[in-house]
């Protein structure tokens, strides 16, 4: 655990981490706690991003949260590149902007809003974040309230030939983001990194990616990176597939898709390709493929 450079006052902490100084909410049970415990957050994802993102590239970080990956992506593209970071939740967006400013990442455009299938304004709750919670997993559909938040199509916002990579982590709105990005994806053919941890939405999401002419691969990173920045040996969370008798849960890991344009004809070593729109690591019939069983 690192030293809080702000002391013990207020809801936020200031930490020295792998990719720079980071403000976190001290009550956040996942992103903030991981940065505090490991000095990093899902660093295995950053290692994957590094294989696709180069200096001078343009990247979209959709669902940027407090910027744990935005900061890392900005360092990968460097000052000749550009990162567009979208975050609709007010206090997460405050921390995102603070983290970009702390690290002098002036080539990042932070947008307080979300992406979706159409241009609209949602009204969501203003989450206080003063008690323990997972503030990186706030689904807009589950936050009815009075605070207006703009939702736009990426197609209506963006036209840049160097777009190389799009990360989408939007708590169940992944398909909506893709629908509103059809033109951009068809024109620039970036690689995609898409969260797919919702079993009830997986088939439609995989079918959509297939229709967009992408080959998809499963990527299941663990929170625990043995080579973590603070050198902590004990995992913060247990990792594995847990069967509660009703369904299987992926515990201590992410469930994501790395998606490459079919025209690239790429074969990625070390990653399991998606074989069917009906498969998912948390489907009992499929889990053995992901556990070696």
PDB file of C-alpha atoms in Angstrom:
ATOM      1  CA  UNK A   1       0.000   0.000   0.000  1.00  0.00           C
ATOM      2  CA  UNK A   2       1.369   3.392  -0.976  1.00  0.00           C
ATOM      3  CA  UNK A   3       1.466   6.650   0.974  1.00  0.00           C
ATOM      4  CA  UNK A   4      -1.485   9.008   0.559  1.00  0.00           C
ATOM      5  CA  UNK A   5       0.133  12.287  -0.452  1.00  0.00           C
ATOM      6  CA  UNK A   6      -3.007  14.200   0.566  1.00  0.00           C
ATOM      7  CA  UNK A   7      -3.170  12.745   4.073  1.00  0.00           C
ATOM      8  CA  UNK A   8      -6.372  11.297   5.475  1.00  0.00           C
ATOM      9  CA  UNK A   9      -8.760  14.129   4.709  1.00  0.00           C
ATOM     10  CA  UNK A  10     -11.576  14.113   2.170  1.00  0.00           C
ATOM     11  CA  UNK A  11     -12.829  11.382  -0.148  1.00  0.00           C
ATOM     12  CA  UNK A  12      -9.814  11.365  -2.463  1.00  0.00           C
ATOM     13  CA  UNK A  13      -6.286  10.025  -2.126  1.00  0.00           C
ATOM     14  CA  UNK A  14      -3.197  10.913  -4.166  1.00  0.00           C
ATOM     15  CA  UNK A  15      -0.989   7.936  -4.987  1.00  0.00           C
ATOM     16  CA  UNK A  16       2.331   7.420  -6.757  1.00  0.00           C
ATOM     17  CA  UNK A  17       1.688   4.560  -9.224  1.00  0.00           C
ATOM     18  CA  UNK A  18       3.335   2.807 -12.156  1.00  0.00           C
ATOM     19  CA  UNK A  19       2.122   5.275 -14.772  1.00  0.00           C
ATOM     20  CA  UNK A  20       2.256   8.437 -12.679  1.00  0.00           C
ATOM     21  CA  UNK A  21       0.506  10.188  -9.823  1.00  0.00           C
ATOM     22  CA  UNK A  22      -3.153   9.225  -9.558  1.00  0.00           C
ATOM     23  CA  UNK A  23      -6.071  10.658  -7.629  1.00  0.00           C
ATOM     24  CA  UNK A  24      -8.474   7.934  -6.499  1.00  0.00           C
ATOM     25  CA  UNK A  25     -11.626   7.826  -4.426  1.00  0.00           C
ATOM     26  CA  UNK A  26     -10.684   6.240  -1.105  1.00  0.00           C
ATOM     27  CA  UNK A  27     -14.060   4.435  -1.011  1.00  0.00           C
ATOM     28  CA  UNK A  28     -13.688   2.776  -4.431  1.00  0.00           C
ATOM     29  CA  UNK A  29     -13.492  -0.978  -3.888  1.00  0.00           C
ATOM     30  CA  UNK A  30     -11.940  -1.990  -7.226  1.00  0.00           C
ATOM     31  CA  UNK A  31     -10.041   0.609  -9.287  1.00  0.00           C
ATOM     32  CA  UNK A  32      -8.980   2.759  -6.340  1.00  0.00           C
ATOM     33  CA  UNK A  33      -8.163  -0.209  -4.143  1.00  0.00           C
ATOM     34  CA  UNK A  34      -6.111  -1.887  -6.885  1.00  0.00           C
ATOM     35  CA  UNK A  35      -4.069   1.271  -7.496  1.00  0.00           C
ATOM     36  CA  UNK A  36      -3.491   1.598  -3.759  1.00  0.00           C
ATOM     37  CA  UNK A  37      -2.542  -2.076  -3.268  1.00  0.00           C
ATOM     38  CA  UNK A  38      -0.600  -2.848  -6.462  1.00  0.00           C
ATOM     39  CA  UNK A  39       0.327   0.602  -7.765  1.00  0.00           C
ATOM     40  CA  UNK A  40      -1.460  -0.336 -10.984  1.00  0.00           C
ATOM     41  CA  UNK A  41      -4.799  -1.490 -12.361  1.00  0.00           C
ATOM     42  CA  UNK A  42      -5.171  -4.449 -14.749  1.00  0.00           C
ATOM     43  CA  UNK A  43      -1.611  -4.003 -15.988  1.00  0.00           C
ATOM     44  CA  UNK A  44      -2.004  -7.124 -18.139  1.00  0.00           C
ATOM     45  CA  UNK A  45      -4.420  -5.072 -20.229  1.00  0.00           C
ATOM     46  CA  UNK A  46      -1.864  -2.300 -20.637  1.00  0.00           C
ATOM     47  CA  UNK A  47       0.679  -4.898 -21.803  1.00  0.00           C
ATOM     48  CA  UNK A  48      -1.844  -5.985 -24.448  1.00  0.00           C
ATOM     49  CA  UNK A  49      -2.538  -2.381 -25.501  1.00  0.00           C
ATOM     50  CA  UNK A  50       1.203  -1.876 -25.951  1.00  0.00           C
ATOM     51  CA  UNK A  51       1.187  -4.438 -28.775  1.00  0.00           C
ATOM     52  CA  UNK A  52      -1.228  -2.317 -30.816  1.00  0.00           C
ATOM     53  CA  UNK A  53      -0.693   1.312 -29.834  1.00  0.00           C
ATOM     54  CA  UNK A  54       2.292   3.274 -31.109  1.00  0.00           C
ATOM     55  CA  UNK A  55       3.583   6.859 -30.732  1.00  0.00           C
ATOM     56  CA  UNK A  56       1.512   9.206 -32.876  1.00  0.00           C
ATOM     57  CA  UNK A  57      -1.601   7.013 -32.845  1.00  0.00           C
ATOM     58  CA  UNK A  58      -5.098   8.170 -31.986  1.00  0.00           C
ATOM     59  CA  UNK A  59      -7.005   6.163 -29.360  1.00  0.00           C
ATOM     60  CA  UNK A  60     -10.554   6.390 -28.008  1.00  0.00           C
ATOM     61  CA  UNK A  61     -11.082   5.378 -24.367  1.00  0.00           C
ATOM     62  CA  UNK A  62     -14.830   4.943 -24.000  1.00  0.00           C
ATOM     63  CA  UNK A  63     -15.751   4.590 -20.353  1.00  0.00           C
ATOM     64  CA  UNK A  64     -12.514   6.091 -19.065  1.00  0.00           C
ATOM     65  CA  UNK A  65     -13.548   6.129 -15.384  1.00  0.00           C
ATOM     66  CA  UNK A  66     -10.791   7.948 -13.421  1.00  0.00           C
ATOM     67  CA  UNK A  67      -8.203   7.463 -16.155  1.00  0.00           C
ATOM     68  CA  UNK A  68      -6.214   4.453 -14.911  1.00  0.00           C
ATOM     69  CA  UNK A  69      -5.909   3.257 -18.516  1.00  0.00           C
ATOM     70  CA  UNK A  70      -6.260   6.693 -20.107  1.00  0.00           C
ATOM     71  CA  UNK A  71      -2.981   7.785 -18.524  1.00  0.00           C
ATOM     72  CA  UNK A  72      -1.229   4.608 -19.718  1.00  0.00           C
ATOM     73  CA  UNK A  73      -2.653   4.964 -23.246  1.00  0.00           C
ATOM     74  CA  UNK A  74      -1.601   8.617 -23.362  1.00  0.00           C
ATOM     75  CA  UNK A  75       1.959   7.639 -22.528  1.00  0.00           C
ATOM     76  CA  UNK A  76       1.875   5.021 -25.303  1.00  0.00           C
ATOM     77  CA  UNK A  77       0.748   7.468 -28.020  1.00  0.00           C
ATOM     78  CA  UNK A  78       2.952  10.288 -26.697  1.00  0.00           C
ATOM     79  CA  UNK A  79       2.575  14.010 -27.423  1.00  0.00           C
ATOM     80  CA  UNK A  80       2.394  13.394 -31.189  1.00  0.00           C
ATOM     81  CA  UNK A  81      -0.703  11.245 -30.652  1.00  0.00           C
ATOM     82  CA  UNK A  82      -4.128  11.889 -29.218  1.00  0.00           C
ATOM     83  CA  UNK A  83      -6.485  10.181 -26.776  1.00  0.00           C
ATOM     84  CA  UNK A  84     -10.202  10.906 -26.603  1.00  0.00           C
ATOM     85  CA  UNK A  85     -11.501   9.891 -23.163  1.00  0.00           C
ATOM     86  CA  UNK A  86     -15.244   9.714 -22.499  1.00  0.00           C
ATOM     87  CA  UNK A  87     -16.637   9.499 -18.957  1.00  0.00           C
ATOM     88  CA  UNK A  88     -20.246  10.437 -18.088  1.00  0.00           C
ATOM     89  CA  UNK A  89     -20.218  10.166 -14.261  1.00  0.00           C
ATOM     90  CA  UNK A  90     -19.421  13.544 -12.716  1.00  0.00           C
ATOM     91  CA  UNK A  91     -17.097  12.608  -9.852  1.00  0.00           C
ATOM     92  CA  UNK A  92     -15.259  10.023 -11.950  1.00  0.00           C
ATOM     93  CA  UNK A  93     -14.817  12.697 -14.600  1.00  0.00           C
ATOM     94  CA  UNK A  94     -13.389  15.092 -11.995  1.00  0.00           C
ATOM     95  CA  UNK A  95     -10.756  12.516 -11.048  1.00  0.00           C
ATOM     96  CA  UNK A  96     -10.061  11.757 -14.719  1.00  0.00           C
ATOM     97  CA  UNK A  97      -9.312  15.443 -15.413  1.00  0.00           C
ATOM     98  CA  UNK A  98      -7.240  15.698 -12.242  1.00  0.00           C
ATOM     99  CA  UNK A  99      -5.136  12.706 -13.262  1.00  0.00           C
ATOM    100  CA  UNK A 100      -4.537  14.075 -16.747  1.00  0.00           C
ATOM    101  CA  UNK A 101      -3.487  17.441 -15.314  1.00  0.00           C
ATOM    102  CA  UNK A 102      -1.250  15.881 -12.637  1.00  0.00           C
ATOM    103  CA  UNK A 103       0.659  14.044 -15.353  1.00  0.00           C
ATOM    104  CA  UNK A 104       0.709  16.930 -17.873  1.00  0.00           C
ATOM    105  CA  UNK A 105      -1.024  14.813 -20.520  1.00  0.00           C
ATOM    106  CA  UNK A 106      -2.132  17.749 -22.631  1.00  0.00           C
ATOM    107  CA  UNK A 107      -2.759  15.599 -25.718  1.00  0.00           C
ATOM    108  CA  UNK A 108      -5.798  13.940 -24.100  1.00  0.00           C
ATOM    109  CA  UNK A 109      -9.269  15.337 -24.763  1.00  0.00           C
ATOM    110  CA  UNK A 110     -11.541  14.457 -21.821  1.00  0.00           C
ATOM    111  CA  UNK A 111     -15.270  14.584 -22.525  1.00  0.00           C
ATOM    112  CA  UNK A 112     -17.903  14.504 -19.786  1.00  0.00           C
ATOM    113  CA  UNK A 113     -20.401  12.363 -21.587  1.00  0.00           C
ATOM    114  CA  UNK A 114     -20.862   8.962 -23.145  1.00  0.00           C
ATOM    115  CA  UNK A 115     -21.097   7.323 -26.539  1.00  0.00           C
ATOM    116  CA  UNK A 116     -24.109   5.434 -27.791  1.00  0.00           C
ATOM    117  CA  UNK A 117     -26.213   4.423 -30.771  1.00  0.00           C
ATOM    118  CA  UNK A 118     -27.823   7.870 -31.161  1.00  0.00           C
ATOM    119  CA  UNK A 119     -27.381  11.442 -30.031  1.00  0.00           C
ATOM    120  CA  UNK A 120     -29.463  12.056 -26.926  1.00  0.00           C
ATOM    121  CA  UNK A 121     -29.400  13.354 -23.373  1.00  0.00           C
ATOM    122  CA  UNK A 122     -29.762  10.958 -20.477  1.00  0.00           C
ATOM    123  CA  UNK A 123     -30.694  12.029 -16.978  1.00  0.00           C
ATOM    124  CA  UNK A 124     -28.752  10.142 -14.347  1.00  0.00           C
ATOM    125  CA  UNK A 125     -28.219  10.283 -10.600  1.00  0.00           C
ATOM    126  CA  UNK A 126     -25.345  12.307  -9.175  1.00  0.00           C
ATOM    127  CA  UNK A 127     -23.540   9.519  -7.313  1.00  0.00           C
ATOM    128  CA  UNK A 128     -22.035  10.771  -4.039  1.00  0.00           C
ATOM    129  CA  UNK A 129     -19.199   8.192  -3.759  1.00  0.00           C
ATOM    130  CA  UNK A 130     -18.903   8.792  -0.010  1.00  0.00           C
ATOM    131  CA  UNK A 131     -19.372   5.146   1.011  1.00  0.00           C
ATOM    132  CA  UNK A 132     -17.606   2.000  -0.167  1.00  0.00           C
ATOM    133  CA  UNK A 133     -18.635   0.863  -3.654  1.00  0.00           C
ATOM    134  CA  UNK A 134     -17.430  -0.207  -7.073  1.00  0.00           C
ATOM    135  CA  UNK A 135     -17.541   3.161  -8.817  1.00  0.00           C
ATOM    136  CA  UNK A 136     -16.011   1.783 -11.992  1.00  0.00           C
ATOM    137  CA  UNK A 137     -19.110  -0.348 -12.590  1.00  0.00           C
ATOM    138  CA  UNK A 138     -21.847   2.274 -12.690  1.00  0.00           C
ATOM    139  CA  UNK A 139     -24.316   1.393 -15.451  1.00  0.00           C
ATOM    140  CA  UNK A 140     -26.125   4.475 -16.746  1.00  0.00           C
ATOM    141  CA  UNK A 141     -29.317   2.484 -17.293  1.00  0.00           C
ATOM    142  CA  UNK A 142     -29.361   1.745 -13.562  1.00  0.00           C
ATOM    143  CA  UNK A 143     -28.804   5.359 -12.456  1.00  0.00           C
ATOM    144  CA  UNK A 144     -32.052   7.256 -13.085  1.00  0.00           C
ATOM    145  CA  UNK A 145     -31.892  10.828 -11.853  1.00  0.00           C
ATOM    146  CA  UNK A 146     -31.975  14.499 -12.814  1.00  0.00           C
ATOM    147  CA  UNK A 147     -28.416  15.292 -13.941  1.00  0.00           C
ATOM    148  CA  UNK A 148     -28.289  15.667 -17.765  1.00  0.00           C
ATOM    149  CA  UNK A 149     -25.498  13.769 -19.522  1.00  0.00           C
ATOM    150  CA  UNK A 150     -24.907  13.986 -23.290  1.00  0.00           C
ATOM    151  CA  UNK A 151     -24.660  10.735 -25.239  1.00  0.00           C
ATOM    152  CA  UNK A 152     -23.320  10.994 -28.793  1.00  0.00           C
ATOM    153  CA  UNK A 153     -22.455   8.765 -31.705  1.00  0.00           C
ATOM    154  CA  UNK A 154     -18.734   8.497 -32.330  1.00  0.00           C
ATOM    155  CA  UNK A 155     -19.627   8.813 -36.023  1.00  0.00           C
ATOM    156  CA  UNK A 156     -20.857  12.347 -35.364  1.00  0.00           C
ATOM    157  CA  UNK A 157     -17.851  13.432 -33.317  1.00  0.00           C
ATOM    158  CA  UNK A 158     -14.774  12.059 -34.933  1.00  0.00           C
ATOM    159  CA  UNK A 159     -12.954  11.767 -38.240  1.00  0.00           C
ATOM    160  CA  UNK A 160      -9.243  11.090 -37.862  1.00  0.00           C
ATOM    161  CA  UNK A 161      -7.256   8.725 -40.118  1.00  0.00           C
ATOM    162  CA  UNK A 162      -4.806   7.741 -37.365  1.00  0.00           C
ATOM    163  CA  UNK A 163      -7.474   6.106 -35.194  1.00  0.00           C
ATOM    164  CA  UNK A 164      -5.786   2.828 -34.303  1.00  0.00           C
ATOM    165  CA  UNK A 165      -7.407   1.528 -31.126  1.00  0.00           C
ATOM    166  CA  UNK A 166     -10.745   1.827 -29.328  1.00  0.00           C
ATOM    167  CA  UNK A 167     -11.286   0.610 -25.761  1.00  0.00           C
ATOM    168  CA  UNK A 168     -14.939   0.186 -24.757  1.00  0.00           C
ATOM    169  CA  UNK A 169     -15.884  -0.502 -21.126  1.00  0.00           C
ATOM    170  CA  UNK A 170     -19.345   0.922 -20.577  1.00  0.00           C
ATOM    171  CA  UNK A 171     -21.209  -1.497 -18.314  1.00  0.00           C
ATOM    172  CA  UNK A 172     -23.649  -3.046 -20.772  1.00  0.00           C
ATOM    173  CA  UNK A 173     -23.748  -0.286 -23.400  1.00  0.00           C
ATOM    174  CA  UNK A 174     -20.967  -1.783 -25.534  1.00  0.00           C
ATOM    175  CA  UNK A 175     -23.294  -2.723 -28.413  1.00  0.00           C
ATOM    176  CA  UNK A 176     -24.814   0.775 -28.418  1.00  0.00           C
ATOM    177  CA  UNK A 177     -21.353   2.345 -28.685  1.00  0.00           C
ATOM    178  CA  UNK A 178     -20.490   0.072 -31.621  1.00  0.00           C
ATOM    179  CA  UNK A 179     -23.774   0.851 -33.386  1.00  0.00           C
ATOM    180  CA  UNK A 180     -23.018   4.558 -33.167  1.00  0.00           C
ATOM    181  CA  UNK A 181     -19.481   4.002 -34.437  1.00  0.00           C
ATOM    182  CA  UNK A 182     -20.236   1.997 -37.593  1.00  0.00           C
ATOM    183  CA  UNK A 183     -18.980   4.664 -39.973  1.00  0.00           C
ATOM    184  CA  UNK A 184     -15.745   5.302 -38.073  1.00  0.00           C
ATOM    185  CA  UNK A 185     -15.042   1.573 -37.714  1.00  0.00           C
ATOM    186  CA  UNK A 186     -15.701   0.911 -41.406  1.00  0.00           C
ATOM    187  CA  UNK A 187     -13.496   3.812 -42.504  1.00  0.00           C
ATOM    188  CA  UNK A 188     -10.480   3.441 -40.204  1.00  0.00           C
ATOM    189  CA  UNK A 189     -10.648  -0.229 -39.071  1.00  0.00           C
ATOM    190  CA  UNK A 190      -9.106   0.225 -35.609  1.00  0.00           C
ATOM    191  CA  UNK A 191      -8.467  -2.691 -33.281  1.00  0.00           C
ATOM    192  CA  UNK A 192     -11.082  -2.898 -30.516  1.00  0.00           C
ATOM    193  CA  UNK A 193     -10.911  -3.914 -26.873  1.00  0.00           C
ATOM    194  CA  UNK A 194     -14.456  -4.535 -25.642  1.00  0.00           C
ATOM    195  CA  UNK A 195     -15.730  -5.670 -22.258  1.00  0.00           C
ATOM    196  CA  UNK A 196     -18.053  -8.684 -22.532  1.00  0.00           C
ATOM    197  CA  UNK A 197     -18.791  -9.769 -18.976  1.00  0.00           C
ATOM    198  CA  UNK A 198     -22.600  -9.738 -19.234  1.00  0.00           C
ATOM    199  CA  UNK A 199     -23.745 -13.177 -20.194  1.00  0.00           C
ATOM    200  CA  UNK A 200     -27.239 -12.053 -21.210  1.00  0.00           C
ATOM    201  CA  UNK A 201     -25.814  -9.568 -23.736  1.00  0.00           C
ATOM    202  CA  UNK A 202     -22.897 -11.577 -25.081  1.00  0.00           C
ATOM    203  CA  UNK A 203     -24.612 -13.253 -28.034  1.00  0.00           C
ATOM    204  CA  UNK A 204     -25.912  -9.975 -29.459  1.00  0.00           C
ATOM    205  CA  UNK A 205     -22.548  -8.281 -28.908  1.00  0.00           C
ATOM    206  CA  UNK A 206     -20.603 -11.061 -30.631  1.00  0.00           C
ATOM    207  CA  UNK A 207     -23.101 -11.120 -33.500  1.00  0.00           C
ATOM    208  CA  UNK A 208     -22.694  -7.369 -33.961  1.00  0.00           C
ATOM    209  CA  UNK A 209     -18.899  -7.601 -33.992  1.00  0.00           C
ATOM    210  CA  UNK A 210     -19.165 -10.408 -36.538  1.00  0.00           C
ATOM    211  CA  UNK A 211     -21.372  -8.210 -38.737  1.00  0.00           C
ATOM    212  CA  UNK A 212     -18.768  -5.435 -38.455  1.00  0.00           C
ATOM    213  CA  UNK A 213     -16.189  -7.842 -39.938  1.00  0.00           C
ATOM    214  CA  UNK A 214     -14.059  -8.333 -36.842  1.00  0.00           C
ATOM    215  CA  UNK A 215     -12.326 -11.484 -35.629  1.00  0.00           C
ATOM    216  CA  UNK A 216     -12.621 -11.699 -31.860  1.00  0.00           C
ATOM    217  CA  UNK A 217     -10.403 -13.255 -29.218  1.00  0.00           C
ATOM    218  CA  UNK A 218     -11.068 -13.747 -25.528  1.00  0.00           C
ATOM    219  CA  UNK A 219      -8.844 -11.911 -23.073  1.00  0.00           C
ATOM    220  CA  UNK A 220      -9.325 -12.712 -19.379  1.00  0.00           C
ATOM    221  CA  UNK A 221      -6.803 -10.663 -17.379  1.00  0.00           C
ATOM    222  CA  UNK A 222      -6.375 -11.182 -13.651  1.00  0.00           C
ATOM    223  CA  UNK A 223      -6.321  -8.278 -11.235  1.00  0.00           C
ATOM    224  CA  UNK A 224      -3.149  -9.797  -9.809  1.00  0.00           C
ATOM    225  CA  UNK A 225      -0.055  -9.183 -11.899  1.00  0.00           C
ATOM    226  CA  UNK A 226       2.872 -11.115 -10.345  1.00  0.00           C
ATOM    227  CA  UNK A 227       5.190  -8.349 -11.577  1.00  0.00           C
ATOM    228  CA  UNK A 228       3.019  -5.586 -10.091  1.00  0.00           C
ATOM    229  CA  UNK A 229       4.547  -2.164  -9.427  1.00  0.00           C
ATOM    230  CA  UNK A 230       4.659  -2.539  -5.637  1.00  0.00           C
ATOM    231  CA  UNK A 231       5.924  -6.128  -5.783  1.00  0.00           C
ATOM    232  CA  UNK A 232       3.005  -7.453  -3.703  1.00  0.00           C
ATOM    233  CA  UNK A 233       2.942 -11.257  -3.662  1.00  0.00           C
ATOM    234  CA  UNK A 234      -0.464 -11.803  -2.052  1.00  0.00           C
ATOM    235  CA  UNK A 235      -3.401 -11.350  -4.466  1.00  0.00           C
ATOM    236  CA  UNK A 236      -5.930  -8.725  -3.482  1.00  0.00           C
ATOM    237  CA  UNK A 237      -8.772 -10.868  -4.829  1.00  0.00           C
ATOM    238  CA  UNK A 238      -9.061 -14.611  -5.384  1.00  0.00           C
ATOM    239  CA  UNK A 239      -9.118 -15.522  -9.077  1.00  0.00           C
ATOM    240  CA  UNK A 240     -11.041 -18.211 -10.942  1.00  0.00           C
ATOM    241  CA  UNK A 241     -14.438 -19.399 -12.100  1.00  0.00           C
ATOM    242  CA  UNK A 242     -16.902 -19.854  -9.239  1.00  0.00           C
ATOM    243  CA  UNK A 243     -20.068 -21.936  -9.626  1.00  0.00           C
ATOM    244  CA  UNK A 244     -22.763 -20.846  -7.168  1.00  0.00           C
ATOM    245  CA  UNK A 245     -25.148 -23.559  -8.349  1.00  0.00           C
ATOM    246  CA  UNK A 246     -27.123 -21.148 -10.507  1.00  0.00           C
ATOM    247  CA  UNK A 247     -24.455 -19.659 -12.719  1.00  0.00           C
ATOM    248  CA  UNK A 248     -20.699 -19.369 -13.096  1.00  0.00           C
ATOM    249  CA  UNK A 249     -18.941 -16.158 -12.111  1.00  0.00           C
ATOM    250  CA  UNK A 250     -15.523 -14.949 -13.283  1.00  0.00           C
ATOM    251  CA  UNK A 251     -13.937 -13.848 -10.017  1.00  0.00           C
ATOM    252  CA  UNK A 252     -10.885 -11.614  -9.771  1.00  0.00           C
ATOM    253  CA  UNK A 253     -10.607 -11.249 -13.545  1.00  0.00           C
ATOM    254  CA  UNK A 254     -12.012  -9.337 -16.477  1.00  0.00           C
ATOM    255  CA  UNK A 255     -13.928 -10.864 -19.397  1.00  0.00           C
ATOM    256  CA  UNK A 256     -13.063  -8.979 -22.560  1.00  0.00           C
ATOM    257  CA  UNK A 257     -12.695  -9.252 -26.311  1.00  0.00           C
ATOM    258  CA  UNK A 258      -9.766  -8.222 -28.444  1.00  0.00           C
ATOM    259  CA  UNK A 259     -11.163  -7.606 -31.917  1.00  0.00           C
ATOM    260  CA  UNK A 260      -9.095  -7.374 -35.100  1.00  0.00           C
ATOM    261  CA  UNK A 261     -10.440  -6.505 -38.571  1.00  0.00           C
ATOM    262  CA  UNK A 262     -10.955  -9.689 -40.593  1.00  0.00           C
ATOM    263  CA  UNK A 263      -9.082  -8.168 -43.526  1.00  0.00           C
ATOM    264  CA  UNK A 264      -5.911  -8.121 -41.423  1.00  0.00           C
ATOM    265  CA  UNK A 265      -5.984 -11.928 -41.498  1.00  0.00           C
ATOM    266  CA  UNK A 266      -4.186 -11.925 -38.145  1.00  0.00           C
ATOM    267  CA  UNK A 267      -3.523 -15.010 -36.054  1.00  0.00           C
ATOM    268  CA  UNK A 268      -2.883 -14.089 -32.440  1.00  0.00           C
ATOM    269  CA  UNK A 269      -0.811 -16.562 -30.476  1.00  0.00           C
ATOM    270  CA  UNK A 270      -1.755 -17.158 -26.868  1.00  0.00           C
ATOM    271  CA  UNK A 271      -5.370 -15.973 -27.114  1.00  0.00           C
ATOM    272  CA  UNK A 272      -8.427 -18.169 -27.591  1.00  0.00           C
ATOM    273  CA  UNK A 273     -10.462 -17.163 -30.640  1.00  0.00           C
ATOM    274  CA  UNK A 274     -14.217 -16.813 -30.319  1.00  0.00           C
ATOM    275  CA  UNK A 275     -15.570 -19.932 -32.014  1.00  0.00           C
ATOM    276  CA  UNK A 276     -19.266 -19.123 -31.839  1.00  0.00           C
ATOM    277  CA  UNK A 277     -21.561 -16.266 -30.866  1.00  0.00           C
ATOM    278  CA  UNK A 278     -23.088 -18.697 -28.368  1.00  0.00           C
ATOM    279  CA  UNK A 279     -19.941 -19.251 -26.309  1.00  0.00           C
ATOM    280  CA  UNK A 280     -18.898 -17.412 -23.167  1.00  0.00           C
ATOM    281  CA  UNK A 281     -16.398 -18.249 -20.433  1.00  0.00           C
ATOM    282  CA  UNK A 282     -19.184 -18.179 -17.835  1.00  0.00           C
ATOM    283  CA  UNK A 283     -21.398 -20.650 -19.661  1.00  0.00           C
ATOM    284  CA  UNK A 284     -21.098 -24.007 -17.893  1.00  0.00           C
ATOM    285  CA  UNK A 285     -20.649 -25.875 -21.188  1.00  0.00           C
ATOM    286  CA  UNK A 286     -17.861 -23.504 -22.256  1.00  0.00           C
ATOM    287  CA  UNK A 287     -15.899 -22.938 -19.053  1.00  0.00           C
ATOM    288  CA  UNK A 288     -13.652 -26.034 -19.434  1.00  0.00           C
ATOM    289  CA  UNK A 289     -12.198 -24.512 -22.620  1.00  0.00           C
ATOM    290  CA  UNK A 290     -10.947 -21.585 -20.532  1.00  0.00           C
ATOM    291  CA  UNK A 291      -9.685 -23.610 -17.571  1.00  0.00           C
ATOM    292  CA  UNK A 292      -7.976 -26.394 -19.512  1.00  0.00           C
ATOM    293  CA  UNK A 293     -10.504 -28.873 -18.143  1.00  0.00           C
TER     294      UNK A 293
END
